[in-house]
Amino acid sequence: MAEVNPYQSLRTQIEEAAEYLDVAQGQIDRLKTPERVLETNLSVEMDDGSIEVFRAYRSQFNGDRGPYKGGIRYHPQVTRDEVKALSGWMVYKTATSDVPLGGGKGGIVIDPSDYSESELERITRAFAVELTPFIGADRDVPAPDVNTGQREMNWIKDTYETLENTTEPGVITGKDISSGGSEGRVEATGRSTIVAAREAFDYLDKSLEGATVAVQGFGNAGWIAAKLIYEMGADVVAVSDSSGGIYTDDSFDPAAVKQFKRETGSVVGYPDAAEELSNDQLLTLDVDLLIPAALENAIDESLAHDIRADIVSEAANGPITPAADDVLQDDDVLVVPDILANAGGVIVSYFEWVQNRQRFYWTEERVNEQLDTTIVDQFWNLVDAYESRELPSLRTAAYVVAIQRVISAGEQAGTWP
C-alpha cells in the first residue's frame, strides 16, 4: 500500500470542498494551515535509572469557534504531519457537529506496551509540563486518543492543576468519572458511528434488521460500534484487529469476541469463527455496512476498487484516502465521513467540558440522548447540503458546511494586527 501523507489528504479535502464555495483563496489557505505546532523532546528517567528521549507534538489548528480541542495519542508512528492533519480534521469535526470548539491534536512517538506504568506516568507528566503554558479550559482542551485513556488524562489534569495551583477539571476531557469525567464518554465514538450509520440506512430506505456488518479494528470504537449495532438487530459477520480478522456465516456476539480478545490478546483464534482473514480481505467483504475503526489510510485507491459494502461509516480518522473516495463515489458507495460519524468523542467531550464548567453532572441517559439528537440533526443537515448543492459526496457536504461555519466565526471576529 502506497504511503499517503494525512496532512496532504486534509488539504486536498478542503480544496475540493472550496470549489463549491465562493471564498477567497486567502481564507482557504488559512484554513489549510495550523496556527501553531509545539514540537518538544521529553527527557525521562526510566525504572532502571537510564534516560530516554521522546519526541512529542501538539498542533493547534484553528480556534475561531472556541478553544482548541483534540486528543493525545501514544503511537510509534506519530509524526508532525499526522498530528497537523488530525488537528485540522478536529476543526471540521467540531464545526460539522456544531459544537463551539476549535481543533487541536497531540501525540508522543512511543509504543506504550514497551514501558511500565510508572514510566508512562513520568512520560505523561513530562509532556503535561510542556503543555501547561498552552492548554486550559478556555485555551486548549486535550482528550484521549490512540493508546491513551482516563489514566493518562487524570495524570495531565493533576500535573496542570499542581503547576497552576488551581482546580480546573475542564482543562482536559475523557477523565475518570470521579475526576470530573462524563457518563457516556467511553462509548461515545462507537455510539455516534452507529447512530450515523442508522440514519444512513434510513436515508437509503434500507433496514438495519439482519443487515450484514464488518468492523475493521476492535479497539474501543470498533467493539462498541459492533456491540451497539448487534443490539439493533444487525449481523456482525466479521471483525479484525492488528493481528488479523475472523468471519462467520451467521453473526458474532461482539461482547463474547471482546472477552476472547481480553483473554488472548487478539480476535484471531476465536472458536466460533468460520474462517480467518486479513484486514484487507475484511474490508472487501460483500456486506451492507463497513466500519473502518483502525488507523488512517486503511482504504487506498487500489483497495477501493474492491470495496463491496453499500454504506461505510468511518469510526477511524481518515481511513479512506482522497483518491479512494473518488472510486467509492463512482461506485455509489455511501460514505458517512469521519468528521460526523466518529464525532461522538468530541461531542461528549464538549458535554464533559460544559459539566466541568457548571460543576453539575448529567446522567448517562441524558448524555446519550443529547448525542443522538446532535448526530441526527447534523446528518440530515449534511444530506440537505449534499442534495441542494448537488455535491459529489457527504464528505464534501460536511466540509462545505464546516468551512462555512469556521469562516463565518472568523469573519465575525474580524482581523487585526
Short mmCIF file of C-alpha atoms in Angstrom, two decimals:
data_model
loop_
_atom_site.label_atom_id
_atom_site.label_comp_id
_atom_site.label_asym_id
_atom_site.label_seq_id
_atom_site.Cartn_x
_atom_site.Cartn_y
_atom_site.Cartn_z
CA MET A 1 0.00 0.00 0.00
CA ALA A 2 1.41 3.36 -1.03
CA GLU A 3 2.16 5.77 1.81
CA VAL A 4 -0.28 8.69 1.87
CA ASN A 5 0.52 11.85 3.82
CA PRO A 6 -2.53 12.52 6.03
CA TYR A 7 -1.85 16.26 6.12
CA GLN A 8 -1.94 16.37 2.32
CA SER A 9 -5.20 14.37 2.42
CA LEU A 10 -6.71 17.01 4.69
CA ARG A 11 -5.57 19.85 2.42
CA THR A 12 -6.99 18.05 -0.61
CA GLN A 13 -10.36 17.56 1.08
CA ILE A 14 -10.53 21.26 1.99
CA GLU A 15 -9.56 22.34 -1.53
CA GLU A 16 -12.19 20.08 -3.10
CA ALA A 17 -14.91 21.47 -0.83
CA ALA A 18 -13.78 25.05 -1.50
CA GLU A 19 -14.61 24.58 -5.18
CA TYR A 20 -18.28 24.68 -4.17
CA LEU A 21 -17.91 27.84 -2.08
CA ASP A 22 -17.45 31.47 -3.00
CA VAL A 23 -14.49 32.01 -0.70
CA ALA A 24 -11.27 33.99 -1.23
CA GLN A 25 -8.16 31.86 -1.69
CA GLY A 26 -6.51 33.53 1.29
CA GLN A 27 -9.27 32.24 3.55
CA ILE A 28 -8.85 28.72 2.20
CA ASP A 29 -5.06 28.88 2.64
CA ARG A 30 -5.58 29.93 6.26
CA LEU A 31 -7.94 27.01 6.86
CA LYS A 32 -5.41 24.51 5.48
CA THR A 33 -2.62 25.52 7.85
CA PRO A 34 -2.29 25.16 11.65
CA GLU A 35 -1.94 28.31 13.70
CA ARG A 36 0.94 26.80 15.72
CA VAL A 37 2.65 23.48 16.37
CA LEU A 38 4.57 22.63 19.54
CA GLU A 39 7.38 20.14 18.95
CA THR A 40 9.29 19.08 22.03
CA ASN A 41 11.68 16.41 23.28
CA LEU A 42 10.89 14.77 26.61
CA SER A 43 13.88 13.51 28.61
CA VAL A 44 12.55 10.98 31.11
CA GLU A 45 14.22 8.69 33.62
CA MET A 46 13.35 5.01 33.23
CA ASP A 47 12.88 2.49 36.04
CA ASP A 48 16.48 1.30 35.65
CA GLY A 49 17.85 4.83 36.02
CA SER A 50 18.60 5.37 32.32
CA ILE A 51 17.34 8.38 30.37
CA GLU A 52 15.22 8.10 27.24
CA VAL A 53 14.17 10.94 24.95
CA PHE A 54 10.71 11.01 23.36
CA ARG A 55 9.54 13.32 20.56
CA ALA A 56 6.14 14.89 21.26
CA TYR A 57 3.81 17.28 19.44
CA ARG A 58 0.75 19.47 19.98
CA SER A 59 -0.89 21.15 16.99
CA GLN A 60 -3.37 23.98 17.48
CA PHE A 61 -5.01 24.24 14.08
CA ASN A 62 -7.82 26.78 14.38
CA GLY A 63 -9.57 28.43 17.32
CA ASP A 64 -12.12 30.66 15.55
CA ARG A 65 -15.09 28.79 17.04
CA GLY A 66 -13.72 28.15 20.53
CA PRO A 67 -10.86 26.55 22.49
CA TYR A 68 -8.67 24.08 20.57
CA LYS A 69 -9.95 20.55 21.13
CA GLY A 70 -8.42 17.20 20.36
CA GLY A 71 -6.83 14.04 21.64
CA ILE A 72 -3.33 12.95 22.56
CA ARG A 73 -2.13 9.64 21.09
CA TYR A 74 0.79 7.40 22.03
CA HIS A 75 1.99 5.51 18.98
CA PRO A 76 5.36 4.74 17.34
CA GLN A 77 4.09 6.12 14.02
CA VAL A 78 3.13 9.58 15.32
CA THR A 79 4.57 12.29 13.05
CA ARG A 80 4.37 16.05 12.84
CA ASP A 81 2.26 15.87 9.66
CA GLU A 82 -0.08 13.28 11.18
CA VAL A 83 -0.70 15.49 14.22
CA LYS A 84 -1.27 18.53 11.99
CA ALA A 85 -3.76 16.58 9.89
CA LEU A 86 -5.63 15.23 12.88
CA SER A 87 -5.84 18.69 14.44
CA GLY A 88 -7.27 20.02 11.18
CA TRP A 89 -9.84 17.24 11.00
CA MET A 90 -10.85 18.20 14.54
CA VAL A 91 -11.61 21.75 13.39
CA TYR A 92 -14.03 20.46 10.80
CA LYS A 93 -15.36 17.73 13.08
CA THR A 94 -16.37 20.23 15.76
CA ALA A 95 -17.79 22.56 13.11
CA THR A 96 -19.72 19.74 11.40
CA SER A 97 -21.13 18.78 14.81
CA ASP A 98 -21.82 22.47 15.52
CA VAL A 99 -20.18 22.45 18.94
CA PRO A 100 -18.36 25.70 19.88
CA LEU A 101 -14.80 24.38 19.83
CA GLY A 102 -11.77 24.56 17.56
CA GLY A 103 -9.32 21.83 16.65
CA GLY A 104 -6.09 20.53 18.13
CA LYS A 105 -4.21 17.24 18.41
CA GLY A 106 -1.17 15.88 20.18
CA GLY A 107 0.98 12.81 20.30
CA ILE A 108 4.13 11.15 21.60
CA VAL A 109 6.27 8.87 19.45
CA ILE A 110 6.17 5.80 21.68
CA ASP A 111 4.95 2.23 21.89
CA PRO A 112 3.39 2.29 25.38
CA SER A 113 3.46 -1.50 25.63
CA ASP A 114 7.25 -1.27 26.00
CA TYR A 115 7.05 0.74 29.25
CA SER A 116 5.89 0.21 32.81
CA GLU A 117 3.01 2.16 34.33
CA SER A 118 5.40 4.27 36.41
CA GLU A 119 7.47 5.09 33.30
CA LEU A 120 4.32 6.03 31.38
CA GLU A 121 3.26 8.29 34.24
CA ARG A 122 6.60 10.13 34.19
CA ILE A 123 6.47 10.43 30.39
CA THR A 124 2.90 11.75 30.52
CA ARG A 125 3.66 14.24 33.27
CA ALA A 126 6.76 15.43 31.39
CA PHE A 127 4.55 16.14 28.39
CA ALA A 128 1.97 17.84 30.63
CA VAL A 129 4.68 20.19 31.91
CA GLU A 130 5.46 21.21 28.32
CA LEU A 131 1.76 21.59 27.52
CA THR A 132 0.79 23.62 30.59
CA PRO A 133 1.58 27.09 29.11
CA PHE A 134 -0.58 26.28 26.06
CA ILE A 135 -3.63 24.47 27.48
CA GLY A 136 -6.54 25.45 29.72
CA ALA A 137 -10.33 25.32 29.81
CA ASP A 138 -10.55 28.48 27.68
CA ARG A 139 -7.45 27.82 25.52
CA ASP A 140 -6.85 24.20 24.55
CA VAL A 141 -8.61 21.14 25.95
CA PRO A 142 -6.87 17.79 25.22
CA ALA A 143 -8.54 14.37 25.40
CA PRO A 144 -7.70 10.66 24.97
CA ASP A 145 -6.83 9.14 21.61
CA VAL A 146 -5.00 6.03 20.39
CA ASN A 147 -3.37 4.18 23.34
CA THR A 148 -4.40 6.79 25.92
CA GLY A 149 -7.38 6.89 28.24
CA GLN A 150 -8.72 8.06 31.57
CA ARG A 151 -5.49 7.24 33.40
CA GLU A 152 -3.34 9.50 31.23
CA MET A 153 -5.94 12.29 31.28
CA ASN A 154 -6.04 12.17 35.09
CA TRP A 155 -2.23 12.50 35.19
CA ILE A 156 -2.28 15.50 32.84
CA LYS A 157 -5.08 17.17 34.84
CA ASP A 158 -3.22 16.67 38.11
CA THR A 159 0.06 17.98 36.67
CA TYR A 160 -1.62 21.07 35.24
CA GLU A 161 -3.57 21.83 38.43
CA THR A 162 -0.45 21.37 40.57
CA LEU A 163 1.68 23.66 38.40
CA GLU A 164 -1.05 26.29 38.12
CA ASN A 165 -2.11 25.95 41.78
CA THR A 166 -5.77 25.70 40.78
CA THR A 167 -8.71 23.35 40.38
CA GLU A 168 -9.67 23.20 36.72
CA PRO A 169 -11.32 19.91 35.67
CA GLY A 170 -12.25 21.47 32.32
CA VAL A 171 -8.58 21.60 31.26
CA ILE A 172 -8.94 18.10 29.82
CA THR A 173 -11.73 15.67 28.93
CA GLY A 174 -12.01 11.91 28.88
CA LYS A 175 -11.25 11.76 32.60
CA ASP A 176 -12.40 9.16 35.10
CA ILE A 177 -15.90 9.89 36.45
CA SER A 178 -14.53 10.58 39.95
CA SER A 179 -12.10 13.13 38.47
CA GLY A 180 -14.82 15.07 36.65
CA GLY A 181 -15.40 12.85 33.65
CA SER A 182 -18.73 12.43 31.90
CA GLU A 183 -21.06 9.48 31.81
CA GLY A 184 -21.25 8.03 28.30
CA ARG A 185 -17.78 9.20 27.22
CA VAL A 186 -16.21 5.74 26.83
CA GLU A 187 -18.90 4.58 24.36
CA ALA A 188 -19.33 7.92 22.59
CA THR A 189 -17.23 7.38 19.45
CA GLY A 190 -18.65 3.94 18.72
CA ARG A 191 -22.16 5.17 19.51
CA SER A 192 -22.01 8.13 17.11
CA THR A 193 -20.64 5.83 14.37
CA ILE A 194 -23.72 3.64 14.73
CA VAL A 195 -26.23 6.50 15.07
CA ALA A 196 -24.81 7.96 11.84
CA ALA A 197 -24.99 4.53 10.16
CA ARG A 198 -28.57 4.10 11.33
CA GLU A 199 -29.51 7.40 9.71
CA ALA A 200 -27.68 6.38 6.51
CA PHE A 201 -29.74 3.18 6.35
CA ASP A 202 -32.87 5.30 6.81
CA TYR A 203 -31.72 7.67 4.06
CA LEU A 204 -31.26 4.77 1.65
CA ASP A 205 -34.54 3.21 2.83
CA LYS A 206 -32.70 0.07 3.99
CA SER A 207 -33.44 -1.97 7.11
CA LEU A 208 -30.86 -2.49 9.86
CA GLU A 209 -32.59 -5.67 10.97
CA GLY A 210 -30.49 -8.54 9.60
CA ALA A 211 -28.07 -6.20 7.81
CA THR A 212 -24.54 -7.62 7.50
CA VAL A 213 -21.73 -5.65 9.12
CA ALA A 214 -17.91 -5.89 9.03
CA VAL A 215 -15.79 -4.00 11.54
CA GLN A 216 -12.08 -3.38 10.91
CA GLY A 217 -10.39 -2.58 14.22
CA PHE A 218 -11.59 -3.94 17.56
CA GLY A 219 -10.36 -1.29 19.94
CA ASN A 220 -12.75 0.88 21.92
CA ALA A 221 -14.57 2.50 18.98
CA GLY A 222 -14.75 -0.66 16.87
CA TRP A 223 -16.00 -3.04 19.50
CA ILE A 224 -18.54 -0.59 20.92
CA ALA A 225 -19.85 0.07 17.40
CA ALA A 226 -20.13 -3.68 16.82
CA LYS A 227 -21.93 -4.20 20.14
CA LEU A 228 -24.43 -1.41 19.57
CA ILE A 229 -25.35 -2.37 16.01
CA TYR A 230 -25.63 -6.02 17.05
CA GLU A 231 -28.12 -4.92 19.72
CA MET A 232 -30.09 -3.13 16.97
CA GLY A 233 -30.57 -6.44 15.17
CA ALA A 234 -27.75 -6.36 12.61
CA ASP A 235 -25.49 -9.35 11.94
CA VAL A 236 -21.81 -8.70 12.72
CA VAL A 237 -20.22 -11.17 10.31
CA ALA A 238 -16.56 -10.06 10.51
CA VAL A 239 -14.24 -8.25 12.89
CA SER A 240 -10.49 -7.72 12.97
CA ASP A 241 -7.63 -6.23 14.94
CA SER A 242 -3.95 -5.66 14.13
CA SER A 243 -3.30 -9.43 14.15
CA GLY A 244 -5.95 -10.26 11.55
CA GLY A 245 -9.65 -10.92 11.23
CA ILE A 246 -12.38 -13.54 11.66
CA TYR A 247 -15.51 -14.27 9.65
CA THR A 248 -18.76 -16.13 10.28
CA ASP A 249 -21.72 -17.07 8.09
CA ASP A 250 -24.06 -16.21 10.96
CA SER A 251 -23.26 -13.40 13.42
CA PHE A 252 -20.72 -12.86 16.16
CA ASP A 253 -21.71 -11.68 19.62
CA PRO A 254 -19.27 -8.73 19.89
CA ALA A 255 -19.20 -8.94 23.69
CA ALA A 256 -18.05 -12.56 23.54
CA VAL A 257 -15.39 -11.73 20.94
CA LYS A 258 -14.19 -8.83 23.09
CA GLN A 259 -13.87 -11.12 26.11
CA PHE A 260 -11.83 -13.58 23.99
CA LYS A 261 -9.57 -10.71 22.89
CA ARG A 262 -9.06 -9.64 26.52
CA GLU A 263 -8.02 -13.18 27.42
CA THR A 264 -5.79 -13.90 24.41
CA GLY A 265 -4.73 -10.51 23.04
CA SER A 266 -6.43 -10.91 19.66
CA VAL A 267 -9.73 -11.78 17.97
CA VAL A 268 -7.80 -14.29 15.83
CA GLY A 269 -8.44 -17.82 17.02
CA TYR A 270 -11.98 -17.13 18.24
CA PRO A 271 -13.53 -20.62 18.37
CA ASP A 272 -16.87 -19.75 16.73
CA ALA A 273 -15.25 -18.22 13.61
CA ALA A 274 -15.85 -19.99 10.31
CA GLU A 275 -12.58 -18.72 8.88
CA GLU A 276 -9.75 -16.27 9.44
CA LEU A 277 -8.96 -13.44 7.04
CA SER A 278 -6.66 -10.47 6.61
CA ASN A 279 -7.67 -6.88 7.27
CA ASP A 280 -7.75 -6.15 3.54
CA GLN A 281 -9.99 -9.17 2.96
CA LEU A 282 -12.37 -7.94 5.65
CA LEU A 283 -12.57 -4.50 4.04
CA THR A 284 -13.63 -6.02 0.73
CA LEU A 285 -16.39 -8.33 2.03
CA ASP A 286 -19.82 -8.07 0.44
CA VAL A 287 -21.67 -6.53 3.39
CA ASP A 288 -24.35 -3.90 3.92
CA LEU A 289 -22.20 -1.83 6.28
CA LEU A 290 -18.44 -1.49 6.64
CA ILE A 291 -16.97 0.20 9.70
CA PRO A 292 -13.26 1.04 9.39
CA ALA A 293 -12.22 1.64 13.00
CA ALA A 294 -8.43 1.33 12.86
CA LEU A 295 -5.86 3.92 11.72
CA GLU A 296 -5.90 6.33 8.79
CA ASN A 297 -5.35 5.35 5.12
CA ALA A 298 -6.75 1.83 5.57
CA ILE A 299 -8.51 2.08 2.19
CA ASP A 300 -6.38 3.41 -0.65
CA GLU A 301 -7.25 3.81 -4.32
CA SER A 302 -6.25 0.26 -5.22
CA LEU A 303 -8.27 -1.37 -2.45
CA ALA A 304 -11.26 0.92 -3.06
CA HIS A 305 -11.98 -0.82 -6.36
CA ASP A 306 -12.70 -4.00 -4.38
CA ILE A 307 -14.99 -2.45 -1.75
CA ARG A 308 -18.45 -4.05 -1.97
CA ALA A 309 -20.20 -2.53 1.05
CA ASP A 310 -23.26 -0.35 0.42
CA ILE A 311 -22.51 2.00 3.33
CA VAL A 312 -19.25 2.92 5.05
CA SER A 313 -19.40 4.65 8.43
CA GLU A 314 -15.94 5.89 9.42
CA ALA A 315 -15.13 5.21 13.07
CA ALA A 316 -11.42 5.93 12.45
CA ASN A 317 -9.94 9.27 11.44
CA GLY A 318 -9.10 9.47 7.73
CA PRO A 319 -9.44 5.75 6.92
CA ILE A 320 -10.15 6.48 3.23
CA THR A 321 -7.65 8.35 1.05
CA PRO A 322 -8.95 11.12 -1.25
CA ALA A 323 -8.21 9.01 -4.34
CA ALA A 324 -10.13 6.09 -2.79
CA ASP A 325 -13.02 8.45 -2.04
CA ASP A 326 -13.32 9.21 -5.76
CA VAL A 327 -13.52 5.50 -6.55
CA LEU A 328 -16.22 4.89 -3.93
CA GLN A 329 -18.24 7.85 -5.24
CA ASP A 330 -18.13 6.37 -8.75
CA ASP A 331 -19.28 3.02 -7.33
CA ASP A 332 -22.21 4.64 -5.43
CA VAL A 333 -20.92 3.62 -2.00
CA LEU A 334 -22.43 5.95 0.60
CA VAL A 335 -19.64 7.08 2.93
CA VAL A 336 -20.62 8.74 6.20
CA PRO A 337 -17.48 10.83 6.81
CA ASP A 338 -15.35 10.58 9.92
CA ILE A 339 -15.91 14.21 10.84
CA LEU A 340 -19.53 13.33 11.60
CA ALA A 341 -19.58 9.56 12.14
CA ASN A 342 -16.89 9.42 14.83
CA ALA A 343 -17.62 12.85 16.29
CA GLY A 344 -19.25 11.31 19.35
CA GLY A 345 -15.98 11.51 21.24
CA VAL A 346 -15.62 15.24 20.81
CA ILE A 347 -19.35 15.89 21.24
CA VAL A 348 -19.41 14.12 24.61
CA SER A 349 -16.08 15.77 25.44
CA TYR A 350 -17.89 19.05 24.88
CA PHE A 351 -20.66 17.85 27.21
CA GLU A 352 -17.99 16.94 29.78
CA TRP A 353 -16.38 20.38 29.41
CA VAL A 354 -19.79 22.04 29.92
CA GLN A 355 -20.42 19.92 33.01
CA ASN A 356 -16.97 20.79 34.38
CA ARG A 357 -17.63 24.50 33.91
CA GLN A 358 -21.00 24.25 35.63
CA ARG A 359 -19.85 21.75 38.29
CA PHE A 360 -23.15 19.99 37.55
CA TYR A 361 -23.16 16.49 36.08
CA TRP A 362 -25.59 14.70 33.75
CA THR A 363 -26.95 11.16 33.74
CA GLU A 364 -25.74 8.72 31.06
CA GLU A 365 -29.26 8.70 29.61
CA ARG A 366 -29.16 12.47 29.12
CA VAL A 367 -25.70 12.32 27.55
CA ASN A 368 -26.75 9.60 25.10
CA GLU A 369 -29.98 11.35 24.18
CA GLN A 370 -28.16 14.62 23.56
CA LEU A 371 -25.51 12.84 21.47
CA ASP A 372 -28.17 11.05 19.40
CA THR A 373 -30.01 14.33 18.76
CA THR A 374 -26.81 16.10 17.70
CA ILE A 375 -25.74 13.38 15.24
CA VAL A 376 -29.23 13.03 13.75
CA ASP A 377 -29.65 16.79 13.27
CA GLN A 378 -26.25 17.22 11.65
CA PHE A 379 -26.56 14.11 9.45
CA TRP A 380 -29.70 15.45 7.85
CA ASN A 381 -28.13 18.89 7.63
CA LEU A 382 -25.37 17.28 5.53
CA VAL A 383 -27.92 15.46 3.40
CA ASP A 384 -29.68 18.76 2.75
CA ALA A 385 -26.41 20.41 1.67
CA TYR A 386 -25.49 17.32 -0.40
CA GLU A 387 -28.77 17.36 -2.32
CA SER A 388 -29.50 21.08 -2.57
CA ARG A 389 -25.97 21.96 -3.75
CA GLU A 390 -25.64 18.79 -5.86
CA LEU A 391 -22.36 17.91 -4.15
CA PRO A 392 -20.42 14.74 -5.02
CA SER A 393 -20.46 13.17 -1.54
CA LEU A 394 -21.48 13.54 2.08
CA ARG A 395 -17.81 14.19 2.87
CA THR A 396 -17.74 17.19 0.55
CA ALA A 397 -21.03 18.32 2.10
CA ALA A 398 -19.52 18.05 5.58
CA TYR A 399 -16.53 20.19 4.60
CA VAL A 400 -18.73 22.73 2.82
CA VAL A 401 -20.93 23.10 5.91
CA ALA A 402 -17.96 23.11 8.32
CA ILE A 403 -15.86 25.59 6.31
CA GLN A 404 -18.79 27.96 6.13
CA ARG A 405 -19.21 27.81 9.91
CA VAL A 406 -15.50 28.37 10.59
CA ILE A 407 -15.23 31.22 8.09
CA SER A 408 -18.36 32.86 9.50
CA ALA A 409 -16.90 32.77 13.03
CA GLY A 410 -13.60 34.20 11.77
CA GLU A 411 -15.27 37.00 9.83
CA GLN A 412 -17.42 37.96 12.81
CA ALA A 413 -14.30 38.23 14.97
CA GLY A 414 -12.51 40.32 12.33
CA THR A 415 -8.80 40.57 11.57
CA TRP A 416 -6.35 42.86 13.32
CA PRO A 417 -2.52 43.04 13.54
#
